[in-house]
Amino acid sequence: MADERSQAERWLSFAAGIVTPVTLISTLLFYFGYVSARSQYEYFGIDVDTIGLSTQDYVMRSPQPLLVPLLVMTLLAVAGLLVHNAIHPTAAAVRRSSRVTVVVLLIGVLGLIAYPFLGQMPYYALVVPIVIGLSAAALAYVTYLRSRTDGAPSPPRVLIVLLAVVTVTSAFWATATTAQYSGRGLAKSDARHLDRFPVVILDTKEKLALRSPGLEETALRPGTGQTFNYRYRGLRLLVVGENRLFLVPQNWTASNTTVVVPLNDSVRVQFQFQNDPP
């Protein structure tokens, strides 16, 4: 009985060791997918929370904004290993590198403190975390080298842990900023190529009084069983939400608005074929 209990505890410990990283990874994928989607649809005047995307939708959107940060971090790690194996630093070189690294880290911290004055500068939210993160990682490495070249005692573990926390936090900040830039870039690409989205013909019972340029409104002829009175052309399907359609005009202008249409019997929606004969 004791052996069976011990085996069960080992299996539970093994399962917990798998579930925890998977949960953490899923949470990160959800977060970065959410940041990217929020920036993307904000461009069209939509709060992403009103769309009703699922957790799976956000996770599926995360590879796009994460591709560049993951590739850059991997290449930096490879470069760091190659440099570590290639160099043979002297004690004097390590001391100079340590001073330079501390100065760069202080510059990054000053940039962080000066956020009220510099926060609106282009790429501030990307440059500052990169400077702080790289300098913190470099300082941890140089501190390790000093203990080897100078014969100095090993650095306090708490110092290395704190520098690692700063590096990870900065990497998270820079990745979130990249996700935001990626979402805005996707939105601008969509706006340049709205003709790639499905063509929607919208019939309504009441007049919508849409103001966006390029939309065509037609009054439908009354007839037996006819409950729809107006037809709108020139709309494209941007995204399908929870029981709602989000429609945009087929030509982008700053004065356009996004039309939110409920999926119920108050409207009739037709999707037009593409003009590309088989």
XYZ file of C-alpha atoms in Angstrom:
278
model
C 0.000 0.000 0.000
C 2.860 2.370 0.853
C 4.541 1.599 -2.493
C 1.330 2.303 -4.375
C 0.893 5.592 -2.506
C 4.478 6.587 -3.257
C 4.043 5.770 -6.939
C 0.812 7.788 -7.084
C 2.573 10.767 -5.485
C 5.359 10.549 -8.058
C 2.835 10.512 -10.900
C 1.010 13.500 -9.396
C 4.288 15.387 -9.041
C 5.199 14.556 -12.647
C 1.788 15.709 -13.911
C 2.034 18.938 -11.908
C 5.464 19.592 -13.417
C 3.897 19.375 -16.891
C 0.668 21.254 -16.207
C 2.365 24.281 -14.616
C 4.595 25.168 -17.626
C 1.731 24.480 -20.047
C -0.572 26.782 -18.065
C 2.087 29.493 -17.946
C 2.743 29.239 -21.694
C -0.986 29.328 -22.466
C -1.399 32.406 -20.274
C 1.453 34.197 -22.042
C 0.095 33.258 -25.475
C -3.338 34.544 -24.469
C -1.905 37.821 -23.158
C 0.229 38.646 -26.201
C -2.584 37.619 -28.555
C -4.939 39.893 -26.618
C -2.518 42.845 -26.765
C -2.076 42.410 -30.519
C -5.822 42.049 -31.202
C -6.666 45.038 -29.023
C -4.253 47.249 -30.958
C -5.476 45.871 -34.289
C -9.190 46.513 -33.803
C -8.655 49.759 -31.931
C -7.516 51.140 -35.286
C -11.065 50.582 -36.578
C -12.625 52.151 -33.483
C -13.549 48.837 -31.844
C -12.882 47.833 -28.263
C -11.770 44.218 -28.637
C -13.740 43.239 -25.525
C -16.973 44.041 -27.377
C -16.194 41.504 -30.102
C -16.358 38.509 -27.786
C -13.319 36.584 -29.012
C -12.577 33.366 -27.132
C -9.400 32.379 -25.326
C -8.568 30.077 -28.226
C -8.945 32.983 -30.663
C -6.390 35.033 -28.760
C -3.980 32.096 -28.471
C -4.258 31.471 -32.214
C -3.404 35.130 -32.876
C -0.267 35.093 -30.694
C 2.279 33.515 -33.126
C 2.250 36.610 -35.365
C 3.421 39.107 -32.698
C 5.690 36.575 -30.957
C 7.629 35.433 -34.023
C 10.123 38.330 -34.142
C 10.788 38.569 -30.348
C 11.360 34.811 -30.027
C 13.672 34.792 -33.043
C 15.650 37.782 -31.731
C 15.983 36.291 -28.230
C 17.136 32.968 -29.652
C 19.742 34.634 -31.875
C 20.976 36.750 -28.947
C 21.342 33.624 -26.815
C 23.297 31.871 -29.584
C 25.484 34.953 -30.073
C 26.128 35.128 -26.339
C 27.231 31.488 -26.207
C 29.536 31.970 -29.203
C 31.104 35.064 -27.661
C 31.523 33.289 -24.312
C 33.385 30.411 -25.972
C 35.520 32.711 -28.136
C 36.757 35.361 -25.707
C 39.488 35.112 -23.084
C 38.963 38.297 -21.068
C 41.596 39.862 -18.859
C 40.855 41.302 -15.429
C 41.301 44.874 -16.701
C 38.945 44.324 -19.637
C 36.310 42.835 -17.337
C 36.520 45.838 -14.974
C 36.116 48.292 -17.877
C 33.182 46.295 -19.248
C 31.605 46.284 -15.809
C 31.781 50.086 -15.566
C 30.386 50.567 -19.085
C 27.550 48.139 -18.388
C 26.597 49.928 -15.170
C 26.548 53.277 -17.008
C 24.286 51.875 -19.754
C 21.965 50.361 -17.143
C 21.748 53.706 -15.340
C 20.897 55.428 -18.643
C 18.060 52.936 -19.152
C 16.802 53.520 -15.590
C 16.916 57.289 -16.115
C 14.911 56.819 -19.303
C 12.353 54.849 -17.287
C 12.151 57.538 -14.608
C 11.750 60.204 -17.303
C 8.631 58.519 -18.711
C 6.380 61.570 -18.029
C 8.639 63.611 -20.331
C 9.796 61.005 -22.865
C 6.870 58.577 -22.918
C 5.409 60.018 -26.113
C 8.623 59.655 -28.106
C 8.492 57.130 -30.974
C 9.626 53.632 -29.953
C 10.195 54.693 -26.333
C 8.349 51.602 -25.066
C 10.655 49.382 -27.114
C 14.047 51.058 -26.718
C 13.958 51.538 -22.928
C 13.182 47.898 -21.988
C 15.742 46.639 -24.519
C 18.452 48.877 -23.020
C 17.574 47.896 -19.444
C 17.188 44.184 -20.204
C 20.388 43.786 -22.221
C 22.477 45.824 -19.779
C 21.112 43.869 -16.796
C 21.932 40.565 -18.497
C 25.385 41.857 -19.447
C 26.010 43.059 -15.879
C 25.136 39.632 -14.507
C 27.548 38.025 -16.958
C 30.350 40.512 -16.266
C 29.874 40.003 -12.526
C 30.317 36.279 -13.085
C 33.495 36.910 -15.134
C 34.976 39.134 -12.395
C 34.718 36.283 -9.913
C 36.767 34.175 -12.316
C 39.393 36.652 -13.537
C 39.991 38.752 -10.393
C 39.733 35.907 -7.952
C 36.989 37.863 -6.232
C 34.393 35.997 -4.178
C 31.332 34.722 -6.020
C 28.647 37.397 -6.452
C 25.732 37.242 -4.028
C 23.022 34.995 -5.369
C 20.390 37.609 -4.606
C 22.170 40.036 -6.972
C 22.078 37.540 -9.844
C 18.425 36.755 -9.128
C 17.482 40.444 -9.121
C 19.315 41.056 -12.390
C 17.576 38.009 -13.897
C 14.192 39.386 -12.778
C 15.008 42.747 -14.389
C 16.039 40.997 -17.616
C 12.883 38.843 -17.784
C 10.615 41.789 -16.929
C 12.231 43.938 -19.607
C 11.893 41.115 -22.150
C 8.186 40.829 -21.253
C 7.714 44.593 -21.664
C 9.523 44.679 -25.007
C 7.547 41.664 -26.271
C 4.233 43.245 -25.251
C 5.245 46.428 -27.091
C 6.144 44.378 -30.164
C 2.726 42.688 -29.988
C 1.082 46.105 -29.875
C 3.083 47.324 -32.879
C 2.279 44.085 -34.711
C -1.456 44.544 -34.138
C -1.369 48.104 -35.414
C 0.661 47.004 -38.428
C -1.908 44.300 -39.224
C -4.696 46.867 -38.957
C -2.992 49.246 -41.398
C -2.347 46.367 -43.783
C -6.036 45.425 -43.571
C -7.042 49.034 -44.211
C -4.886 49.133 -47.354
C -6.414 45.902 -48.647
C -10.040 45.951 -47.535
C -10.929 44.422 -50.895
C -9.610 41.112 -49.537
C -12.447 40.897 -47.005
C -15.815 39.310 -47.900
C -18.333 41.568 -49.657
C -21.491 42.038 -47.595
C -24.920 43.085 -48.852
C -26.952 44.207 -45.860
C -30.760 44.419 -45.785
C -32.445 46.164 -42.851
C -35.955 46.972 -41.719
C -35.079 50.522 -40.676
C -32.928 53.185 -42.261
C -29.435 53.201 -40.779
C -28.362 56.677 -41.931
C -24.777 55.571 -42.483
C -22.378 58.462 -43.124
C -19.263 56.678 -44.408
C -18.287 57.617 -47.988
C -18.768 54.999 -50.687
C -21.802 53.255 -49.175
C -24.834 52.786 -51.405
C -28.323 52.821 -49.898
C -31.288 51.476 -51.879
C -34.938 51.449 -50.878
C -36.417 47.999 -51.526
C -39.775 47.662 -53.213
C -42.536 46.644 -50.837
C -44.088 43.268 -51.555
C -45.939 40.375 -50.026
C -43.928 38.981 -47.149
C -41.246 41.624 -47.604
C -40.103 42.836 -44.187
C -36.837 44.499 -45.208
C -36.996 48.015 -46.557
C -33.389 49.132 -47.183
C -30.341 47.566 -48.806
C -26.740 48.677 -48.234
C -23.796 47.916 -50.497
C -20.117 48.762 -50.220
C -19.549 46.968 -46.902
C -16.883 44.416 -46.021
C -16.832 41.887 -43.193
C -14.017 42.801 -40.782
C -14.592 40.208 -38.072
C -17.337 37.965 -36.702
C -17.970 38.432 -33.008
C -20.284 36.785 -30.533
C -23.665 36.942 -32.315
C -22.555 40.078 -34.153
C -20.924 41.126 -37.401
C -18.484 44.022 -37.594
C -18.689 45.659 -41.025
C -16.491 48.376 -42.501
C -16.721 50.373 -45.764
C -14.726 48.892 -48.609
C -12.588 52.045 -48.978
C -10.707 53.378 -45.952
C -10.993 57.013 -44.916
C -10.484 58.632 -41.517
C -14.190 59.514 -41.353
C -15.360 55.898 -41.718
C -17.201 54.080 -38.972
C -17.543 50.405 -38.117
C -21.101 49.062 -38.345
C -22.086 46.501 -35.706
C -24.883 44.225 -36.937
C -26.640 41.679 -34.701
C -27.066 38.180 -36.086
C -30.840 37.930 -35.714
C -33.990 38.377 -37.784
C -33.709 42.190 -37.718
C -31.249 42.097 -40.623
C -30.572 39.983 -43.698
C -26.955 39.442 -44.712
C -25.702 38.237 -48.078
C -22.077 37.424 -48.893
C -21.213 38.104 -52.504
C -19.063 35.770 -54.630
C -15.625 36.961 -55.647
C -15.346 38.052 -59.258
C -12.998 35.188 -60.176
C -14.698 32.597 -62.394
C -13.561 28.975 -61.853
